[in-house]
Amino acid sequence: MRKYIPYGRQDISDEDISEAIKVLRSDYLTQGPEVPKFEESICKYVNSKYAFAVNSATSALHISCLALDVGKNDIVWTSANTFVASANCALYCGAKIDFIDIDKKTNNICIDELSKKLKLAKSENKLPKVIIPVHLSGNSCDMKAISKLSKVYNFKIIEDASHAIGASYDNSKVGSCKYSDITVFSFHPVKIITTCEGGVATTNNKKIAKKLNLYRTHGITKEFSEMHNTPHGPWYYEQLYLGLNYRMTEIQAAIGITQLKRVDDFVNKRNDLAKIYNDEISKEYFDLPVLTNLSYSSYHLYVIKLKKSFDRKDHRAFFEFLRDQNIGVNIHYIPVHFHPYYKKLGFEIGDFPNAENYYYSAISIPLFFGLKDEEQSYVINKINNYFK
Ligand SMILES: *Cc1c(COP(=O)(O)O)cnc(C)c1O
């Protein structure tokens, strides 16, 4: 039997390994020099003023909401088609969550839907404080349009760019926060670069930066200038907010630094592989990825969609067939409002039809740096011949 081909996988170099070992032999396993060095290299790469590394993108989303003062009486909106973490962060803060349906072509939030929903929300006095656009697969949302709306309706923007380090939009790297307040990346092993677990939040705003920094370490400051009282002595620190311990370890940051050196290689290779899929997968049966105007995708995922003429049963049978061929396909994502926890909040099936239709037609197929030509040909063959 052929070896299982996953849909995504990390690529670890000898340098990643030797740098991780160096940390283990050093004085600091946490709170040493590697995390600030990693943050500096992120800032340089995406061209942001600040970056704060944490133990996951989920944590980064949480402290981002906290840094924008999301609380009990606030509303947050995100894409109906995303990983649950993009929505959970609002609930951690006690806020209300709602979703924006997706565009049928790009699978990212639909700008027309968003405009309509904002208009209605304004008339009902229920405008969101924060909107979290998700760059699905590494293809940026239409950030110019979202940013324009943010000025009209006065909301803040956190980009969930968990899929999108190495991607660009409007000739700027995603993470530069040109059209947002904060951008969040994930370094889970299936994403573009990895720190085993890990994430980062970038921003250009000094006030937001201060809060992100405090919220990730217990809300504690050691800066005399930020303190309310005169320091009792050189040991003194103060807790200003109810923060958390979301710190990234030194080992993770060391791996992040060496992984980041290869991010362009990773993304270029993913684009090369995507181009082969674009050229070779049958357009008779499948809709292939469509990028947003001005977007250069990092291709975290390659999602094919069964054409309208197929139904849920065909989709499931095709998915099971590919798994039986040892092809590690997956579905990104089950619409968030389908989950029992969200149903309890009052969401119903039918609320976001485009995200639901996407769910019944989409399949993520193998795409990662180490995917071999022979493996990709095998995948293409199995896909193209199934409906023949
Ligand atoms: C992976 C992912 C997250 C969460 O990332 P972690 O680092 O695993 O916490 C959040 N949002 C999206 C869209 C993701 O794909």
Tab-separated table of C-alpha atoms and ligand atoms in Angstrom:
chain	number	residue	atom	x	y	z
A	1	MET	CA	0.000	0.000	0.000
A	2	ARG	CA	1.207	3.511	-0.872
A	3	LYS	CA	2.298	5.828	1.939
A	4	TYR	CA	-0.442	8.165	3.255
A	5	ILE	CA	-0.191	11.643	1.738
A	6	PRO	CA	-1.420	14.219	4.286
A	7	TYR	CA	-3.105	17.477	3.204
A	8	GLY	CA	-0.416	19.476	4.999
A	9	ARG	CA	2.842	18.873	6.787
A	10	GLN	CA	5.758	20.764	8.356
A	11	ASP	CA	9.270	20.856	6.895
A	12	ILE	CA	11.941	20.790	9.621
A	13	SER	CA	15.563	21.577	8.707
A	14	ASP	CA	18.810	20.576	10.436
A	15	GLU	CA	19.166	24.241	11.393
A	16	ASP	CA	15.762	24.213	13.149
A	17	ILE	CA	16.944	21.206	15.152
A	18	SER	CA	20.389	22.561	16.044
A	19	GLU	CA	18.934	25.922	17.109
A	20	ALA	CA	16.371	24.188	19.335
A	21	ILE	CA	19.164	22.142	20.958
A	22	LYS	CA	21.265	25.267	21.492
A	23	VAL	CA	18.417	26.764	23.506
A	24	LEU	CA	18.154	23.628	25.651
A	25	ARG	CA	21.834	24.001	26.559
A	26	SER	CA	21.487	27.749	27.231
A	27	ASP	CA	20.491	29.681	30.363
A	28	TYR	CA	16.964	30.570	29.268
A	29	LEU	CA	14.212	28.161	28.288
A	30	THR	CA	11.641	30.934	28.532
A	31	GLN	CA	11.768	34.765	28.722
A	32	GLY	CA	15.249	34.936	27.166
A	33	PRO	CA	16.634	36.530	24.005
A	34	GLU	CA	15.029	34.274	21.345
A	35	VAL	CA	11.429	35.501	21.591
A	36	PRO	CA	12.346	39.192	21.091
A	37	LYS	CA	14.666	38.160	18.234
A	38	PHE	CA	11.858	36.201	16.596
A	39	GLU	CA	9.480	39.139	17.031
A	40	GLU	CA	12.010	41.460	15.446
A	41	SER	CA	12.377	39.192	12.439
A	42	ILE	CA	8.581	39.008	12.058
A	43	CYS	CA	8.360	42.830	12.127
A	44	LYS	CA	11.082	43.079	9.516
A	45	TYR	CA	9.480	40.463	7.294
A	46	VAL	CA	5.912	41.807	7.297
A	47	ASN	CA	6.912	45.448	7.801
A	48	SER	CA	4.988	46.081	11.032
A	49	LYS	CA	6.118	48.217	13.963
A	50	TYR	CA	5.351	45.627	16.649
A	51	ALA	CA	4.988	41.849	16.963
A	52	PHE	CA	4.095	39.768	20.026
A	53	ALA	CA	4.761	36.038	19.970
A	54	VAL	CA	2.461	33.777	21.975
A	55	ASN	CA	1.775	30.065	22.413
A	56	SER	CA	-0.899	29.833	19.665
A	57	ALA	CA	-2.916	31.883	17.196
A	58	THR	CA	-5.920	31.184	19.411
A	59	SER	CA	-4.134	33.034	22.231
A	60	ALA	CA	-3.114	35.795	19.821
A	61	LEU	CA	-6.760	36.258	18.798
A	62	HIS	CA	-7.812	36.360	22.450
A	63	ILE	CA	-5.296	39.029	23.505
A	64	SER	CA	-6.089	40.964	20.318
A	65	CYS	CA	-9.739	41.182	21.346
A	66	LEU	CA	-8.673	42.173	24.878
A	67	ALA	CA	-6.308	44.821	23.516
A	68	LEU	CA	-9.219	46.330	21.537
A	69	ASP	CA	-11.287	46.361	24.763
A	70	VAL	CA	-13.822	43.792	23.566
A	71	GLY	CA	-16.111	43.096	26.500
A	72	LYS	CA	-19.536	42.124	27.691
A	73	ASN	CA	-21.659	44.578	25.750
A	74	ASP	CA	-19.765	44.309	22.495
A	75	ILE	CA	-20.404	42.466	19.242
A	76	VAL	CA	-17.749	40.810	17.061
A	77	TRP	CA	-18.240	39.499	13.519
A	78	THR	CA	-16.171	36.971	11.628
A	79	SER	CA	-16.453	34.733	8.573
A	80	ALA	CA	-19.057	31.958	8.621
A	81	ASN	CA	-16.415	29.701	7.097
A	82	THR	CA	-13.481	29.511	9.499
A	83	PHE	CA	-11.908	27.528	12.294
A	84	VAL	CA	-13.827	27.946	15.553
A	85	ALA	CA	-10.947	29.908	17.137
A	86	SER	CA	-11.769	33.008	15.017
A	87	ALA	CA	-15.150	33.191	16.783
A	88	ASN	CA	-14.296	31.776	20.213
A	89	CYS	CA	-11.960	34.707	20.977
A	90	ALA	CA	-14.963	37.049	21.166
A	91	LEU	CA	-16.821	34.689	23.485
A	92	TYR	CA	-13.789	34.458	25.823
A	93	CYS	CA	-14.240	38.208	26.350
A	94	GLY	CA	-17.950	37.850	27.079
A	95	ALA	CA	-18.915	39.542	23.800
A	96	LYS	CA	-21.564	38.453	21.299
A	97	ILE	CA	-20.522	36.817	18.026
A	98	ASP	CA	-22.133	36.920	14.613
A	99	PHE	CA	-21.044	35.764	11.169
A	100	ILE	CA	-20.768	37.159	7.662
A	101	ASP	CA	-21.567	34.803	4.817
A	102	ILE	CA	-18.863	34.084	2.247
A	103	ASP	CA	-18.374	34.995	-1.389
A	104	LYS	CA	-19.118	32.013	-3.661
A	105	LYS	CA	-15.951	32.543	-5.671
A	106	THR	CA	-13.171	33.449	-3.211
A	107	ASN	CA	-14.707	31.692	-0.169
A	108	ASN	CA	-13.749	34.749	1.924
A	109	ILE	CA	-16.279	37.111	3.531
A	110	CYS	CA	-18.586	38.609	0.920
A	111	ILE	CA	-18.276	42.391	0.781
A	112	ASP	CA	-21.885	42.902	-0.433
A	113	GLU	CA	-23.189	40.776	2.427
A	114	LEU	CA	-20.997	42.712	4.834
A	115	SER	CA	-22.249	46.091	3.566
A	116	LYS	CA	-25.877	45.003	3.818
A	117	LYS	CA	-25.400	43.548	7.268
A	118	LEU	CA	-23.685	46.726	8.517
A	119	LYS	CA	-26.476	48.917	7.189
A	120	LEU	CA	-29.075	46.806	8.951
A	121	ALA	CA	-27.009	46.628	12.164
A	122	LYS	CA	-26.723	50.401	12.187
A	123	SER	CA	-30.489	50.808	11.939
A	124	GLU	CA	-30.899	48.376	14.845
A	125	ASN	CA	-28.086	49.923	16.883
A	126	LYS	CA	-26.178	46.627	16.883
A	127	LEU	CA	-22.965	47.528	15.083
A	128	PRO	CA	-19.909	45.329	15.736
A	129	LYS	CA	-16.944	46.727	17.661
A	130	VAL	CA	-14.527	44.410	15.864
A	131	ILE	CA	-14.597	42.458	12.607
A	132	ILE	CA	-12.228	39.521	12.091
A	133	PRO	CA	-11.742	38.818	8.368
A	134	VAL	CA	-10.142	35.416	7.723
A	135	HIS	CA	-7.738	34.983	4.801
A	136	LEU	CA	-8.887	31.500	3.870
A	137	SER	CA	-6.155	29.317	2.351
A	138	GLY	CA	-3.768	32.285	2.467
A	139	ASN	CA	-5.773	34.341	-0.036
A	140	SER	CA	-6.320	37.819	1.441
A	141	CYS	CA	-9.807	39.212	1.881
A	142	ASP	CA	-10.677	42.429	0.041
A	143	MET	CA	-9.041	44.536	2.762
A	144	LYS	CA	-9.418	47.855	0.959
A	145	ALA	CA	-13.200	47.446	0.942
A	146	ILE	CA	-13.319	46.241	4.555
A	147	SER	CA	-11.095	49.091	5.698
A	148	LYS	CA	-13.326	51.608	3.883
A	149	LEU	CA	-16.400	50.219	5.651
A	150	SER	CA	-14.578	50.354	9.000
A	151	LYS	CA	-14.291	54.134	8.611
A	152	VAL	CA	-18.001	54.502	7.804
A	153	TYR	CA	-19.261	52.203	10.579
A	154	ASN	CA	-16.451	52.714	13.062
A	155	PHE	CA	-15.282	49.182	13.790
A	156	LYS	CA	-11.788	47.788	14.404
A	157	ILE	CA	-10.199	45.058	12.303
A	158	ILE	CA	-8.238	41.969	13.389
A	159	GLU	CA	-7.010	39.976	10.388
A	160	ASP	CA	-7.026	36.250	11.117
A	161	ALA	CA	-4.057	35.486	8.878
A	162	SER	CA	-3.425	32.071	10.426
A	163	HIS	CA	-3.086	30.719	6.867
A	164	ALA	CA	-1.331	33.686	5.364
A	165	ILE	CA	2.234	34.367	6.470
A	166	GLY	CA	4.179	34.978	3.261
A	167	ALA	CA	1.073	36.159	1.410
A	168	SER	CA	0.708	39.699	0.060
A	169	TYR	CA	-2.127	42.085	-0.644
A	170	ASP	CA	-1.898	45.342	-2.576
A	171	ASN	CA	1.910	44.910	-2.755
A	172	SER	CA	2.276	44.724	1.029
A	173	LYS	CA	2.941	41.632	3.079
A	174	VAL	CA	-0.067	40.370	5.033
A	175	GLY	CA	0.779	41.379	8.614
A	176	SER	CA	1.826	44.923	7.714
A	177	CYS	CA	-1.567	46.046	9.081
A	178	LYS	CA	-1.909	48.543	6.251
A	179	TYR	CA	-5.700	48.012	6.346
A	180	SER	CA	-6.203	46.697	9.891
A	181	ASP	CA	-5.447	47.269	13.563
A	182	ILE	CA	-3.953	43.848	14.316
A	183	THR	CA	-2.935	40.785	12.276
A	184	VAL	CA	-2.649	37.276	13.733
A	185	PHE	CA	-0.568	34.373	12.367
A	186	SER	CA	-0.522	30.696	13.405
A	187	PHE	CA	2.551	28.473	13.555
A	188	HIS	CA	0.767	25.149	14.005
A	189	PRO	CA	2.637	22.433	12.029
A	190	VAL	CA	0.131	22.325	9.152
A	191	LYS	CA	0.452	26.092	8.562
A	192	ILE	CA	3.110	27.803	6.388
A	193	ILE	CA	5.891	27.942	9.018
A	194	THR	CA	5.865	26.247	12.404
A	195	THR	CA	7.007	26.631	16.004
A	196	CYS	CA	5.243	23.331	16.956
A	197	GLU	CA	2.484	25.396	18.560
A	198	GLY	CA	2.610	29.168	18.398
A	199	GLY	CA	1.247	32.391	17.056
A	200	VAL	CA	1.978	36.078	16.773
A	201	ALA	CA	0.030	39.332	16.707
A	202	THR	CA	1.389	42.307	14.740
A	203	THR	CA	0.310	45.955	14.963
A	204	ASN	CA	1.536	49.471	14.195
A	205	ASN	CA	-0.352	51.103	17.062
A	206	LYS	CA	1.671	51.836	20.200
A	207	LYS	CA	-1.281	51.734	22.599
A	208	ILE	CA	-2.509	48.420	21.238
A	209	ALA	CA	1.047	47.067	21.359
A	210	LYS	CA	1.343	47.892	25.062
A	211	LYS	CA	-1.848	46.032	25.833
A	212	LEU	CA	-0.961	42.988	23.728
A	213	ASN	CA	2.325	42.793	25.597
A	214	LEU	CA	0.677	43.017	29.026
A	215	TYR	CA	-2.200	40.641	28.321
A	216	ARG	CA	0.120	37.803	27.320
A	217	THR	CA	1.944	37.837	30.678
A	218	HIS	CA	-0.610	38.162	33.480
A	219	GLY	CA	-1.229	41.879	32.839
A	220	ILE	CA	1.950	42.518	34.817
A	221	THR	CA	4.298	45.423	34.133
A	222	LYS	CA	7.847	45.995	35.318
A	223	GLU	CA	8.049	49.440	33.675
A	224	PHE	CA	8.197	52.125	36.354
A	225	SER	CA	6.604	54.635	33.993
A	226	GLU	CA	3.426	52.506	33.733
A	227	MET	CA	2.987	51.966	37.467
A	228	HIS	CA	0.297	53.483	39.662
A	229	ASN	CA	2.406	53.494	42.852
A	230	THR	CA	5.955	54.496	43.630
A	231	PRO	CA	7.998	51.263	43.367
A	232	HIS	CA	8.599	49.659	46.774
A	233	GLY	CA	12.033	48.567	45.579
A	234	PRO	CA	13.896	47.016	42.664
A	235	TRP	CA	11.810	43.792	42.910
A	236	TYR	CA	8.572	45.672	42.400
A	237	TYR	CA	6.010	44.967	39.661
A	238	GLU	CA	2.322	45.729	39.251
A	239	GLN	CA	-0.624	43.911	37.704
A	240	LEU	CA	-2.635	46.350	35.605
A	241	TYR	CA	-5.016	44.033	33.711
A	242	LEU	CA	-6.407	40.524	34.157
A	243	GLY	CA	-3.857	38.981	31.792
A	244	LEU	CA	-2.928	35.409	30.992
A	245	ASN	CA	0.182	33.311	30.583
A	246	TYR	CA	0.311	32.910	26.819
A	247	ARG	CA	4.102	33.104	26.480
A	248	MET	CA	6.007	31.346	23.736
A	249	THR	CA	9.061	29.332	24.880
A	250	GLU	CA	12.633	30.059	23.773
A	251	ILE	CA	12.811	26.722	21.933
A	252	GLN	CA	9.743	27.607	19.873
A	253	ALA	CA	11.064	31.085	19.067
A	254	ALA	CA	14.453	29.669	17.977
A	255	ILE	CA	12.685	27.304	15.573
A	256	GLY	CA	10.496	30.196	14.407
A	257	ILE	CA	13.550	32.279	13.513
A	258	THR	CA	15.043	29.581	11.295
A	259	GLN	CA	11.656	28.645	9.815
A	260	LEU	CA	10.982	32.281	8.924
A	261	LYS	CA	14.233	32.397	6.914
A	262	ARG	CA	12.619	29.861	4.564
A	263	VAL	CA	9.099	31.333	4.390
A	264	ASP	CA	9.521	32.646	0.827
A	265	ASP	CA	10.843	29.245	-0.320
A	266	PHE	CA	7.828	27.575	1.288
A	267	VAL	CA	5.346	29.954	-0.309
A	268	ASN	CA	7.002	29.875	-3.747
A	269	LYS	CA	6.922	26.087	-3.755
A	270	ARG	CA	3.269	26.099	-2.686
A	271	ASN	CA	2.474	28.477	-5.556
A	272	ASP	CA	4.325	26.205	-8.004
A	273	LEU	CA	2.361	23.174	-6.808
A	274	ALA	CA	-0.897	25.151	-6.941
A	275	LYS	CA	-0.177	26.126	-10.526
A	276	ILE	CA	0.172	22.458	-11.466
A	277	TYR	CA	-3.182	21.727	-9.831
A	278	ASN	CA	-4.695	24.759	-11.624
A	279	ASP	CA	-3.469	23.478	-14.969
A	280	GLU	CA	-4.227	19.809	-14.525
A	281	ILE	CA	-7.341	19.306	-12.420
A	282	SER	CA	-10.493	18.822	-14.472
A	283	LYS	CA	-12.586	21.967	-14.762
A	284	GLU	CA	-15.445	19.820	-15.960
A	285	TYR	CA	-16.174	18.549	-12.451
A	286	PHE	CA	-14.485	21.060	-10.160
A	287	ASP	CA	-14.311	24.763	-9.386
A	288	LEU	CA	-10.713	25.704	-8.610
A	289	PRO	CA	-9.421	28.492	-6.331
A	290	VAL	CA	-10.180	32.096	-7.314
A	291	LEU	CA	-7.975	34.786	-5.767
A	292	THR	CA	-9.085	38.202	-4.549
A	293	ASN	CA	-8.035	41.150	-6.683
A	294	LEU	CA	-4.521	42.358	-5.583
A	295	SER	CA	-3.825	39.151	-3.635
A	296	TYR	CA	-0.773	36.890	-3.754
A	297	SER	CA	-1.727	33.742	-1.859
A	298	SER	CA	0.496	31.739	0.477
A	299	TYR	CA	-1.579	28.666	-0.505
A	300	HIS	CA	-1.885	27.158	2.942
A	301	LEU	CA	-4.691	25.077	1.393
A	302	TYR	CA	-5.688	24.040	-2.084
A	303	VAL	CA	-9.483	23.707	-2.057
A	304	ILE	CA	-11.410	22.167	-4.948
A	305	LYS	CA	-15.205	22.419	-5.054
A	306	LEU	CA	-17.531	19.979	-6.739
A	307	LYS	CA	-19.653	21.696	-9.381
A	308	LYS	CA	-23.267	22.549	-8.588
A	309	SER	CA	-24.604	19.483	-10.437
A	310	PHE	CA	-23.240	17.215	-7.680
A	311	ASP	CA	-24.918	16.747	-4.315
A	312	ARG	CA	-23.862	16.033	-0.714
A	313	LYS	CA	-23.879	12.293	-1.318
A	314	ASP	CA	-21.469	12.594	-4.271
A	315	HIS	CA	-19.268	14.834	-2.151
A	316	ARG	CA	-19.103	12.402	0.723
A	317	ALA	CA	-18.500	9.382	-1.536
A	318	PHE	CA	-15.731	11.233	-3.394
A	319	PHE	CA	-14.133	12.265	-0.085
A	320	GLU	CA	-14.232	8.691	1.199
A	321	PHE	CA	-12.825	7.404	-2.086
A	322	LEU	CA	-9.809	9.729	-1.797
A	323	ARG	CA	-9.207	8.739	1.827
A	324	ASP	CA	-9.358	5.084	0.728
A	325	GLN	CA	-6.638	5.868	-1.807
A	326	ASN	CA	-4.482	7.079	1.121
A	327	ILE	CA	-4.905	10.694	0.115
A	328	GLY	CA	-5.264	12.798	3.260
A	329	VAL	CA	-8.022	15.121	2.139
A	330	ASN	CA	-9.848	17.305	4.635
A	331	ILE	CA	-12.595	19.928	4.789
A	332	HIS	CA	-11.935	23.502	5.863
A	333	TYR	CA	-14.330	24.147	7.471
A	334	ILE	CA	-17.512	22.906	9.041
A	335	PRO	CA	-19.463	26.208	9.306
A	336	VAL	CA	-18.929	27.506	12.842
A	337	HIS	CA	-22.678	27.937	13.446
A	338	PHE	CA	-23.231	24.172	12.853
A	339	HIS	CA	-21.406	23.260	16.058
A	340	PRO	CA	-23.648	22.346	19.005
A	341	TYR	CA	-22.063	25.055	21.158
A	342	TYR	CA	-23.010	27.720	18.602
A	343	LYS	CA	-26.457	26.270	17.984
A	344	LYS	CA	-27.095	26.791	21.682
A	345	LEU	CA	-26.328	30.480	21.131
A	346	GLY	CA	-29.253	30.628	18.701
A	347	PHE	CA	-27.711	30.010	15.264
A	348	GLU	CA	-29.525	27.719	12.867
A	349	ILE	CA	-28.811	25.683	9.768
A	350	GLY	CA	-29.682	27.897	6.803
A	351	ASP	CA	-28.356	31.110	8.402
A	352	PHE	CA	-25.310	31.340	6.094
A	353	PRO	CA	-26.181	29.484	2.875
A	354	ASN	CA	-22.967	30.163	0.944
A	355	ALA	CA	-20.777	28.834	3.755
A	356	GLU	CA	-23.089	25.829	4.014
A	357	ASN	CA	-22.980	25.094	0.264
A	358	TYR	CA	-19.215	25.466	0.396
A	359	TYR	CA	-19.120	22.880	3.190
A	360	TYR	CA	-21.109	20.412	1.077
A	361	SER	CA	-18.850	20.816	-1.966
A	362	ALA	CA	-15.289	21.671	-0.862
A	363	ILE	CA	-12.322	19.366	-0.337
A	364	SER	CA	-8.786	20.400	0.638
A	365	ILE	CA	-6.260	18.273	-1.237
A	366	PRO	CA	-2.567	17.701	-0.368
A	367	LEU	CA	-0.398	20.807	-0.631
A	368	PHE	CA	2.836	21.251	1.316
A	369	PHE	CA	6.510	22.051	0.761
A	370	GLY	CA	7.676	18.435	0.687
A	371	LEU	CA	4.940	17.112	-1.650
A	372	LYS	CA	6.722	15.086	-4.343
A	373	ASP	CA	5.934	15.386	-8.073
A	374	GLU	CA	5.053	11.722	-8.176
A	375	GLU	CA	2.657	12.118	-5.226
A	376	GLN	CA	0.988	15.128	-6.813
A	377	SER	CA	0.501	13.256	-10.117
A	378	TYR	CA	-1.064	10.384	-8.203
A	379	VAL	CA	-3.480	12.792	-6.472
A	380	ILE	CA	-4.402	14.495	-9.763
A	381	ASN	CA	-5.010	11.162	-11.462
A	382	LYS	CA	-7.276	9.873	-8.737
A	383	ILE	CA	-9.235	13.137	-8.695
A	384	ASN	CA	-9.677	13.439	-12.456
A	385	ASN	CA	-10.638	9.827	-13.056
A	386	TYR	CA	-13.232	9.500	-10.309
A	387	PHE	CA	-16.216	11.054	-12.113
A	388	LYS	CA	-15.222	9.848	-15.601
B	1	LIG	C1	-5.162	27.292	12.727
B	1	LIG	C2	-6.128	28.396	12.834
B	1	LIG	C3	-6.358	29.098	14.014
B	1	LIG	C4	-5.790	28.679	15.328
B	1	LIG	O1	-4.415	28.540	15.298
B	1	LIG	P1	-3.665	27.852	16.512
B	1	LIG	O2	-2.256	28.348	16.364
B	1	LIG	O3	-3.772	26.373	16.294
B	1	LIG	O4	-4.292	28.278	17.772
B	1	LIG	C5	-7.216	30.185	13.989
B	1	LIG	N1	-7.841	30.555	12.861
B	1	LIG	C6	-7.653	29.889	11.698
B	1	LIG	C7	-8.356	30.365	10.480
B	1	LIG	C8	-6.819	28.777	11.660
B	1	LIG	O5	-6.674	28.088	10.530
